PDB file of C-alpha atoms in Angstrom:
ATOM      1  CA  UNK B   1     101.431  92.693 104.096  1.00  0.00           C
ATOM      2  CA  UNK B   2     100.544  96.136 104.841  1.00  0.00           C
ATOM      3  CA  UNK B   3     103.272  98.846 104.852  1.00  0.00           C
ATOM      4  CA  UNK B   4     102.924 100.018 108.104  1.00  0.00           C
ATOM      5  CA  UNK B   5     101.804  97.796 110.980  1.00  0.00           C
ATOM      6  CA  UNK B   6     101.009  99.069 114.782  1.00  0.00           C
ATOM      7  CA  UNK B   7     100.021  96.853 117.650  1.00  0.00           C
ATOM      8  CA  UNK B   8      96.150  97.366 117.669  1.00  0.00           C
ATOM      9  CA  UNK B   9      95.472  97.628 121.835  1.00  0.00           C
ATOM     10  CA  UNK B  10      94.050  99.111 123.319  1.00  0.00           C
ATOM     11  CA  UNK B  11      96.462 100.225 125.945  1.00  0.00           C
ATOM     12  CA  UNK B  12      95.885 101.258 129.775  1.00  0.00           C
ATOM     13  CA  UNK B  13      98.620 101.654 131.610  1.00  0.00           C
ATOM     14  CA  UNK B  14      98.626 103.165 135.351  1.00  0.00           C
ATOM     15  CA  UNK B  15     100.045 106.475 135.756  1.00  0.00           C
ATOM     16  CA  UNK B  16     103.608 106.461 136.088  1.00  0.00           C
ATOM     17  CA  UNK B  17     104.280 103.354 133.687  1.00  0.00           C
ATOM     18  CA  UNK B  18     106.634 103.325 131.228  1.00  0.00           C
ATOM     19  CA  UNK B  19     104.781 103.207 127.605  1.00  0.00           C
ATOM     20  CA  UNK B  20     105.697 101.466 125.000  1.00  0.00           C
ATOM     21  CA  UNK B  21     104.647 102.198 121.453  1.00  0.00           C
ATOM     22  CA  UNK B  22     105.913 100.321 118.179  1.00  0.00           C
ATOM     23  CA  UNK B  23     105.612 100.150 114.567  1.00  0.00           C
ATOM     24  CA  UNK B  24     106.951  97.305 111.896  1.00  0.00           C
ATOM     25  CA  UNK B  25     106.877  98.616 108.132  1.00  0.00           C
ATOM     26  CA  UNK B  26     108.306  96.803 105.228  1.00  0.00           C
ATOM     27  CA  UNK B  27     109.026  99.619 102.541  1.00  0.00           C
ATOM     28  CA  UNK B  28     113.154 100.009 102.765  1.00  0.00           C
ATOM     29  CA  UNK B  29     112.689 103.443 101.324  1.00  0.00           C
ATOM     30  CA  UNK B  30     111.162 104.924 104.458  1.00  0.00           C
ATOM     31  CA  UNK B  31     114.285 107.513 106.048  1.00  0.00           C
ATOM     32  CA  UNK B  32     111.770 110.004 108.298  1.00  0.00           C
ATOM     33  CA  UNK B  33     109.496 108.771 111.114  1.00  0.00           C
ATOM     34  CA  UNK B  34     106.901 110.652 112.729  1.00  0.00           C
ATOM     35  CA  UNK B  35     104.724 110.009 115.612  1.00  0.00           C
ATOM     36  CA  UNK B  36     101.251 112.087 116.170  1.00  0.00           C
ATOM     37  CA  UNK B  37      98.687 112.463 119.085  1.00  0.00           C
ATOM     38  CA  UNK B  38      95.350 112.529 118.582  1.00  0.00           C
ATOM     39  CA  UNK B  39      92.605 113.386 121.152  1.00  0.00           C
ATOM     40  CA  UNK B  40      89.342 112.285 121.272  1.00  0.00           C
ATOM     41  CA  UNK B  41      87.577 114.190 118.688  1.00  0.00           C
ATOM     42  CA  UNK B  42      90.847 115.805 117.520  1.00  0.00           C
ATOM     43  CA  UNK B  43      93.064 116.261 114.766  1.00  0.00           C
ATOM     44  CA  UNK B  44      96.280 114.553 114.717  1.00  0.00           C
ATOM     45  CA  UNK B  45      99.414 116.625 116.115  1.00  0.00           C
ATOM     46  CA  UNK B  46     103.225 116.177 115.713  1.00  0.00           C
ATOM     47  CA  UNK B  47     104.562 114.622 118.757  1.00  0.00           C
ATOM     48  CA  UNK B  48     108.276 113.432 117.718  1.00  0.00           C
ATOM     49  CA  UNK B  49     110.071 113.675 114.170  1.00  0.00           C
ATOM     50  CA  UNK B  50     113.286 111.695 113.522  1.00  0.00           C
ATOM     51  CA  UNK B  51     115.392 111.174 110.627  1.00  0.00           C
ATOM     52  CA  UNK B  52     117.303 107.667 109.823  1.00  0.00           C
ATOM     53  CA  UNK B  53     117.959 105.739 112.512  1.00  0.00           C
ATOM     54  CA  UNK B  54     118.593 106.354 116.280  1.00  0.00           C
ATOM     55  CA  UNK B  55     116.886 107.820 119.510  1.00  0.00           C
ATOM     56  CA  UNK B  56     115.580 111.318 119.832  1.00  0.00           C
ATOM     57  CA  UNK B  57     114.570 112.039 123.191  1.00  0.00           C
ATOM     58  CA  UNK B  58     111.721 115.565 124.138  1.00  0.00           C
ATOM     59  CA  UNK B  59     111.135 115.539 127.845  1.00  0.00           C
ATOM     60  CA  UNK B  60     109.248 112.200 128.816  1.00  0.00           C
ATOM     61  CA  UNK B  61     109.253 111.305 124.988  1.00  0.00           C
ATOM     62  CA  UNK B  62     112.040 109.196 123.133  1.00  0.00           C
ATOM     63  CA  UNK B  63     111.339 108.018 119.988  1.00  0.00           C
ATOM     64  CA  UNK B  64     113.896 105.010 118.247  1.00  0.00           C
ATOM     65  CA  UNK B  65     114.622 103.626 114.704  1.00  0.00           C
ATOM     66  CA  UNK B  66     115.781 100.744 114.221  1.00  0.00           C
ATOM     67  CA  UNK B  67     116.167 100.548 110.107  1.00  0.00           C
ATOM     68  CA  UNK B  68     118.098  97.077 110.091  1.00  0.00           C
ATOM     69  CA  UNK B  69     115.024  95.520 111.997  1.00  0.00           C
ATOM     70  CA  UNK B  70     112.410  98.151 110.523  1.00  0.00           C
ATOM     71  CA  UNK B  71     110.823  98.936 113.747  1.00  0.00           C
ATOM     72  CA  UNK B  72     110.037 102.090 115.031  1.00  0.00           C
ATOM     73  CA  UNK B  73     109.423 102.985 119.173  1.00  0.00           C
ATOM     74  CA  UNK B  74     107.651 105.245 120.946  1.00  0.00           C
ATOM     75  CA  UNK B  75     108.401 105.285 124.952  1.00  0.00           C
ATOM     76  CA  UNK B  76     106.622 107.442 127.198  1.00  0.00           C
ATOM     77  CA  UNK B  77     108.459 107.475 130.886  1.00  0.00           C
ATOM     78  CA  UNK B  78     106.153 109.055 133.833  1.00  0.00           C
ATOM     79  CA  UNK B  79     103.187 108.600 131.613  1.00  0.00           C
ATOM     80  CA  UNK B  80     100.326 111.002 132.874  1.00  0.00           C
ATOM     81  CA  UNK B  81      96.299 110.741 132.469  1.00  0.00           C
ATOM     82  CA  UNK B  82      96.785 114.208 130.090  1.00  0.00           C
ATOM     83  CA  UNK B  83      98.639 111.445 127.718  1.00  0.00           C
ATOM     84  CA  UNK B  84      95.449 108.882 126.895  1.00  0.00           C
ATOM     85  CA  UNK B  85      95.308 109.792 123.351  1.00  0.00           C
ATOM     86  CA  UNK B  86      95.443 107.775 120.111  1.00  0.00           C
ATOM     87  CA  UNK B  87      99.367 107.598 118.918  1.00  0.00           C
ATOM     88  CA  UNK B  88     100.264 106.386 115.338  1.00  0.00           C
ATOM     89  CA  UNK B  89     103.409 106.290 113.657  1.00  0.00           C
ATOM     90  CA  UNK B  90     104.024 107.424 110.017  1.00  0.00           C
ATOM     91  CA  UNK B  91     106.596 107.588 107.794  1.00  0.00           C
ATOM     92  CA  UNK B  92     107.738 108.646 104.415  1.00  0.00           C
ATOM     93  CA  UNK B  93     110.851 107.423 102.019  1.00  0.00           C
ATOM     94  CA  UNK B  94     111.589 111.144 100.569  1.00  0.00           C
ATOM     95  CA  UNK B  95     111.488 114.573 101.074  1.00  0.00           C
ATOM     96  CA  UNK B  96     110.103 117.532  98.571  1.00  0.00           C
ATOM     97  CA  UNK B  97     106.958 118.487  97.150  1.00  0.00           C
ATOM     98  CA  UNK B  98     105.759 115.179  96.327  1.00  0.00           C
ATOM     99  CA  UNK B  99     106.619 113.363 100.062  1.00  0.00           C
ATOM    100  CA  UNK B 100     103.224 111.303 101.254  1.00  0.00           C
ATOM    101  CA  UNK B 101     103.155 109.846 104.616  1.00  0.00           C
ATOM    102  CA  UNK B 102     101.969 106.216 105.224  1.00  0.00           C
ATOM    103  CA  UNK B 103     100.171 105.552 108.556  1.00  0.00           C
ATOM    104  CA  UNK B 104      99.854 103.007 111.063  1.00  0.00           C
ATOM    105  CA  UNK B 105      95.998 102.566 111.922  1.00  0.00           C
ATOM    106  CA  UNK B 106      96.681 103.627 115.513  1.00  0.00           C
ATOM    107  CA  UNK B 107      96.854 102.511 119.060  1.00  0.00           C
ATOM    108  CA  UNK B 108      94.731 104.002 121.943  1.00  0.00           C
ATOM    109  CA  UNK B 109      96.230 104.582 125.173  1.00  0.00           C
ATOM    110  CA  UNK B 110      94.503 105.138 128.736  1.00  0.00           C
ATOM    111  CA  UNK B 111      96.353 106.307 131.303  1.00  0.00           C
ATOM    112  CA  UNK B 112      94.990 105.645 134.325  1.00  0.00           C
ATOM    113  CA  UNK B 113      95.208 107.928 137.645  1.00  0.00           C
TER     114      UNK B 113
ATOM    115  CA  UNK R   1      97.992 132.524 113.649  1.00  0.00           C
ATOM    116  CA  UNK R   2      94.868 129.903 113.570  1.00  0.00           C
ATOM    117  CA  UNK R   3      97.008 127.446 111.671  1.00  0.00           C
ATOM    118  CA  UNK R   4      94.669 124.959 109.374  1.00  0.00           C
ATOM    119  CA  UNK R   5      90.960 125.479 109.868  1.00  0.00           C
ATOM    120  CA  UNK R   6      87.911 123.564 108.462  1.00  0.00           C
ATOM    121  CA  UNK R   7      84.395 124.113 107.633  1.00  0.00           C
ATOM    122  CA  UNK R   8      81.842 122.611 108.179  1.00  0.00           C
ATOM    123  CA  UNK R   9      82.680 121.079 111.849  1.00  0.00           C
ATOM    124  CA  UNK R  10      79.629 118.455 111.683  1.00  0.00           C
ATOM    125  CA  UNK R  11      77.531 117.139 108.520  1.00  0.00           C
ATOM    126  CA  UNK R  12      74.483 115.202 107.973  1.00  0.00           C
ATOM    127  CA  UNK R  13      74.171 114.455 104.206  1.00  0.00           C
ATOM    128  CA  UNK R  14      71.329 112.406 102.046  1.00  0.00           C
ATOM    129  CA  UNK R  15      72.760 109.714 100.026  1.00  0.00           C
ATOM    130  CA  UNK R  16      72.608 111.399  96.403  1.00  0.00           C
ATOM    131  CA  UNK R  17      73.343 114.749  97.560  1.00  0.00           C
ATOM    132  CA  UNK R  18      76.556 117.019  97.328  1.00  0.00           C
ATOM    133  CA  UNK R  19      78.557 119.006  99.502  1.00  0.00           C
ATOM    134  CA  UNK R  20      81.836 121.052  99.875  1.00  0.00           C
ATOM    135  CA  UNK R  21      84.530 120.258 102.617  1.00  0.00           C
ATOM    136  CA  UNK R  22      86.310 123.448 102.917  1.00  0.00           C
ATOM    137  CA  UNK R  23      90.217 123.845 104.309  1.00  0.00           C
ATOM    138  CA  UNK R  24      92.284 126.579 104.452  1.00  0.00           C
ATOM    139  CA  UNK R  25      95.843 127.008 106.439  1.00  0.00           C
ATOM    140  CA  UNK R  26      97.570 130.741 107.084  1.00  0.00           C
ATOM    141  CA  UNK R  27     100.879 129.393 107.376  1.00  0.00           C
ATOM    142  CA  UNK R  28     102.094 129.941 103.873  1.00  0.00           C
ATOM    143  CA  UNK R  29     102.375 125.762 103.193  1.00  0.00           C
ATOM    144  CA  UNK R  30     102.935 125.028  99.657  1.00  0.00           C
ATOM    145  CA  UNK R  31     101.694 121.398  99.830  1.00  0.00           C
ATOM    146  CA  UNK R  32      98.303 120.252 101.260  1.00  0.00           C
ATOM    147  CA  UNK R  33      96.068 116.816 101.441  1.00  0.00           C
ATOM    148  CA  UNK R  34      93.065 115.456 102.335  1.00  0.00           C
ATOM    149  CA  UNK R  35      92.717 112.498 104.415  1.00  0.00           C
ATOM    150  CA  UNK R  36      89.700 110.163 105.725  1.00  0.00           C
ATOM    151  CA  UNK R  37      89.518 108.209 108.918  1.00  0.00           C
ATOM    152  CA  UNK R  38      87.750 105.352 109.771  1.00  0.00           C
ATOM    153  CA  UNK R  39      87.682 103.048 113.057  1.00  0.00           C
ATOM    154  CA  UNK R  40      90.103 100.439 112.246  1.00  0.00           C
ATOM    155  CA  UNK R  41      91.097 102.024 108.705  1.00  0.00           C
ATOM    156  CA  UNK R  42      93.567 104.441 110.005  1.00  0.00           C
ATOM    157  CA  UNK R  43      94.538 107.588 108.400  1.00  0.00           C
ATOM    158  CA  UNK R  44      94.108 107.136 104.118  1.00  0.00           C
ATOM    159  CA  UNK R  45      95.235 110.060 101.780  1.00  0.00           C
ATOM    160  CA  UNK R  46      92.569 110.736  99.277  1.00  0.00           C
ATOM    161  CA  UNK R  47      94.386 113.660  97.143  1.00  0.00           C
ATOM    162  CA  UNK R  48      96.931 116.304  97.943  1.00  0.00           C
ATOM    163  CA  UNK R  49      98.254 118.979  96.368  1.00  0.00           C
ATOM    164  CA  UNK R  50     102.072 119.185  96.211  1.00  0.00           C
ATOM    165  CA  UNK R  51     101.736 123.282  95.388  1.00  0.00           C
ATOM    166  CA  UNK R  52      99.614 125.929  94.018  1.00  0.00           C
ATOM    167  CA  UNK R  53      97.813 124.736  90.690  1.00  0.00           C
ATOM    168  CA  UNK R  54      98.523 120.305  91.210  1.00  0.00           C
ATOM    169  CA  UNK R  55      96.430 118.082  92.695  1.00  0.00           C
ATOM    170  CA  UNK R  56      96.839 114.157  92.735  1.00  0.00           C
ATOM    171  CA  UNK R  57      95.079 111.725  93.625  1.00  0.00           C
ATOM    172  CA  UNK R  58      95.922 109.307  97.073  1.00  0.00           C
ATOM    173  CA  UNK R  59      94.724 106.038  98.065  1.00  0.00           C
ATOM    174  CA  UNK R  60      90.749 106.169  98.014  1.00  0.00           C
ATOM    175  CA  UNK R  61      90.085 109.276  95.417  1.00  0.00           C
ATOM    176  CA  UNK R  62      87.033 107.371  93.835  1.00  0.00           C
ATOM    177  CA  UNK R  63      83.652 109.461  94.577  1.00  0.00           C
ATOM    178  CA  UNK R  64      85.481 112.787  95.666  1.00  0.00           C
ATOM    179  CA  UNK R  65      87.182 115.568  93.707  1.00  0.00           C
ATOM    180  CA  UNK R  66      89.990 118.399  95.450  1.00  0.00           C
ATOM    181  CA  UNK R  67      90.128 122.136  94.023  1.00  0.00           C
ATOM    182  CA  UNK R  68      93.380 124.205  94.997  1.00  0.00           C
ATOM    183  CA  UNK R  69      91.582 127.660  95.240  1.00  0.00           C
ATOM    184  CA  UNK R  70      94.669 129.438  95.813  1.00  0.00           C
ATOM    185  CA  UNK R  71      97.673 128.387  98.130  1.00  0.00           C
ATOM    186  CA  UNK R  72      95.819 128.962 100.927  1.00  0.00           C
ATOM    187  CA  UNK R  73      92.843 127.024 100.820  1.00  0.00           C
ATOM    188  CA  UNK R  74      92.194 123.295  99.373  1.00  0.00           C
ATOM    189  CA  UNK R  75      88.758 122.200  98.747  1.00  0.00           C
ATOM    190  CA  UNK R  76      87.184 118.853  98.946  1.00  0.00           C
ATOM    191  CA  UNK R  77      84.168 118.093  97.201  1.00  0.00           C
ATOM    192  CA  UNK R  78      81.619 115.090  97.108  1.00  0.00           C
ATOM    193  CA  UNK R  79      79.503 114.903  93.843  1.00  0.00           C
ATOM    194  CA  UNK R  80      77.019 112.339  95.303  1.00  0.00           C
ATOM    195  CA  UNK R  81      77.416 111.453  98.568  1.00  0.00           C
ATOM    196  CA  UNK R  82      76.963 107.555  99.668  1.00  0.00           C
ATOM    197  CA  UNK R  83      76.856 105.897 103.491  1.00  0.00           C
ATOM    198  CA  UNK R  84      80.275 103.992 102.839  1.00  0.00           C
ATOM    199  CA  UNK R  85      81.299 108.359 102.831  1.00  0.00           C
ATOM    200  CA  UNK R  86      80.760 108.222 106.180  1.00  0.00           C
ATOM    201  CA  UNK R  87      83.854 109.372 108.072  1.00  0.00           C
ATOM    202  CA  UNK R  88      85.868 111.816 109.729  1.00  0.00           C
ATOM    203  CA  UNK R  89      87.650 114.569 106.852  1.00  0.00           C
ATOM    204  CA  UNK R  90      90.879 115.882 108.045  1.00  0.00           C
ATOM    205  CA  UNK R  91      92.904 118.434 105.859  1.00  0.00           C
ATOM    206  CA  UNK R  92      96.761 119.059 106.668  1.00  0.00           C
ATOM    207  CA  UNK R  93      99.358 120.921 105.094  1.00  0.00           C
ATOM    208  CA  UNK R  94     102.935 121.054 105.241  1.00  0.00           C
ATOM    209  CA  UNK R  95     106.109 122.811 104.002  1.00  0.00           C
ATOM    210  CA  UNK R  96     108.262 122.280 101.001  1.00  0.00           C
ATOM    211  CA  UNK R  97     110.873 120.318 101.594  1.00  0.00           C
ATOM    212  CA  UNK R  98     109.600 118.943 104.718  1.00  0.00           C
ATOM    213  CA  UNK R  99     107.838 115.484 105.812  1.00  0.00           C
ATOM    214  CA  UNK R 100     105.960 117.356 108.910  1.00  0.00           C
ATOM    215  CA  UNK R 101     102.327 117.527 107.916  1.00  0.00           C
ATOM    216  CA  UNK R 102      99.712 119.881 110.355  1.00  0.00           C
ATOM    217  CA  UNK R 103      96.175 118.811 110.877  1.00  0.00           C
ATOM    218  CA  UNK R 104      93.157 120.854 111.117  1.00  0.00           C
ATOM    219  CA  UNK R 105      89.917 119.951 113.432  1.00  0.00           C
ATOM    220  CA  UNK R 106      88.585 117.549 111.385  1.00  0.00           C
ATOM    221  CA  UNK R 107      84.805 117.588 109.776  1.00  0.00           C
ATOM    222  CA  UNK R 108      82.498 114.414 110.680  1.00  0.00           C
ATOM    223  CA  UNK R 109      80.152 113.791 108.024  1.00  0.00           C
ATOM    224  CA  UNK R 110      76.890 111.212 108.397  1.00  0.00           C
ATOM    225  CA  UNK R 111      75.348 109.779 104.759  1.00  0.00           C
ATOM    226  CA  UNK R 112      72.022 108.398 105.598  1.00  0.00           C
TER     227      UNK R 112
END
C-alpha cells in the first residue's frame, strides 16, 4: 500500500461546481498537510497548509483533516476555469531540518466555462 | 525577489553523456531538494539537503549526484545520462523549521 493515495481522475467539473479533492495515507506519523497547484508546464505552488486535524478555510478554498479516518479534503466552492490545474496533497510526520514531504501522484482538474 | 530559479529550462541529452541541473533560491532557505516527475509517478525526492554542507539521498538517488555550492544554490548532476532519465527536474527549498517547500520552474530533460 502506498503512503499516500489520491483519486487518479481526471476531473471536469462545470464552472461553478463545488470540487472535491481527497487523499487516504496510511503513515500515523503524518501531523502537517499541504495541498499544491500546478499548471500546465509549471512548478508546484502552496495552495493550503494545515496542521493536525480540522478545516482551514482561504477564500473559495477549505482544506479538512480527518486523522481518525486518515483522509485529507480539498473543496473548491465557485470553482472557476483559472482553477484547471493539477492538485496533489502532501504531507509530512515532523518538522525541522530533516522534514520530507510524501506526495500523492496528483489529480487533474478542468474547469469548464 | 525571483524566489527559486533553474537552469537549463529545456534539455536534449545523448544517452552516455553528462550534464548539470542547476538551482538556486534568494530567499535565505536553509534546506533544499531535488525532485523528479513523471506521468503517473507523481512527485519522488531524489536528494535534499537539510542545510549548508549535508546532502542525503531520497527515494530514486541511483544515477544522479547533488552538490550544495553554498546555501544558495543546490546542484544536480547526471554522470551518464539514460532514457529511463527522462523527466521533468524540479528543485524547491524551504525554511528551517517549516514543512512549506517552494518550487522553481522546473527543467524538462529528453535522453535519446
Amino acid at each position: 500500500q502506498k503512503e499516500v493515495e489520491q483519486d487518479p481522475g481526471p476531473l471536469s467539473v462545470p464552472e461553478g461546481a463545488i470540487v472535491s479533492l481527497n487523499c487516504t495515507y496510511s503513515n500515523s506519523a503524518f501531523q502537517y498537510f499541504m495541498w499544491y497547484r500546478q499548471y500546465s508546464r509549471k512548478g508546484p505552488e502552496l495552495l493550503m497548509y494545515t496542521y493536525s486535524s480540522g478545516n482551514k478555510e482561504d477564500g473559495r478554498f477549505t482544506a479538512q483533516v480527518d486523522k481518525s479516518s486518515k483522509y485529507i479534503s480539498l473543496f473548491i466552492r465557485d470553482s472557476q476555469p483559472s482553477d484547471s490545474a493539477t492538485y496533489l496533497c502532501a504531507m509530512s510526520p515532523l518538522t525541522g531540518a530533516n522534514s520530507k514531504l510524501t506526495f500523492g501522484k496528483g489529480i487533474t482538474l478542468s474547469v469548464r466555462p | 525577489n525571483a524566489g527559486v530559479t533553474q537552469t537549463p529550462k529545456f534539455q536534449v541529452l545523448k544517452t552516455g553523456q553528462s550534464m548539470t541541473l542547476q538551482c538556486a533560491q534568494d530567499m535565505n532557505h536553509n534546506s533544499m531538494y531535488w525532485y523528479r516527475q513523471d506521468p503517473g509517478m507523481g512527485l519522488r525526492l531524489i536528494y535534499y539537503s537539510a542545510s549548508e554542507g549535508t546532502t542525503d539521498k531520497g527515494e530514486v538517488p541511483n544515477g544522479y549526484n547533488v552538490s550544495r555550492l553554498n546555501k544558495r544554490e543546490f546542484s544536480l548532476r547526471l554522470e551518464s545520462a539514460a532514457p529511463s532519465q527522462t523527466s521533468v527536474y524540479f528543485c524547491a527549498s524551504s525554511p528551517t523549521g517549516q514543512e512549506t517547500q517552494y518550487f522553481g520552474p522546473g527543467t524538462r530533460l529528453l535522453v535519446l
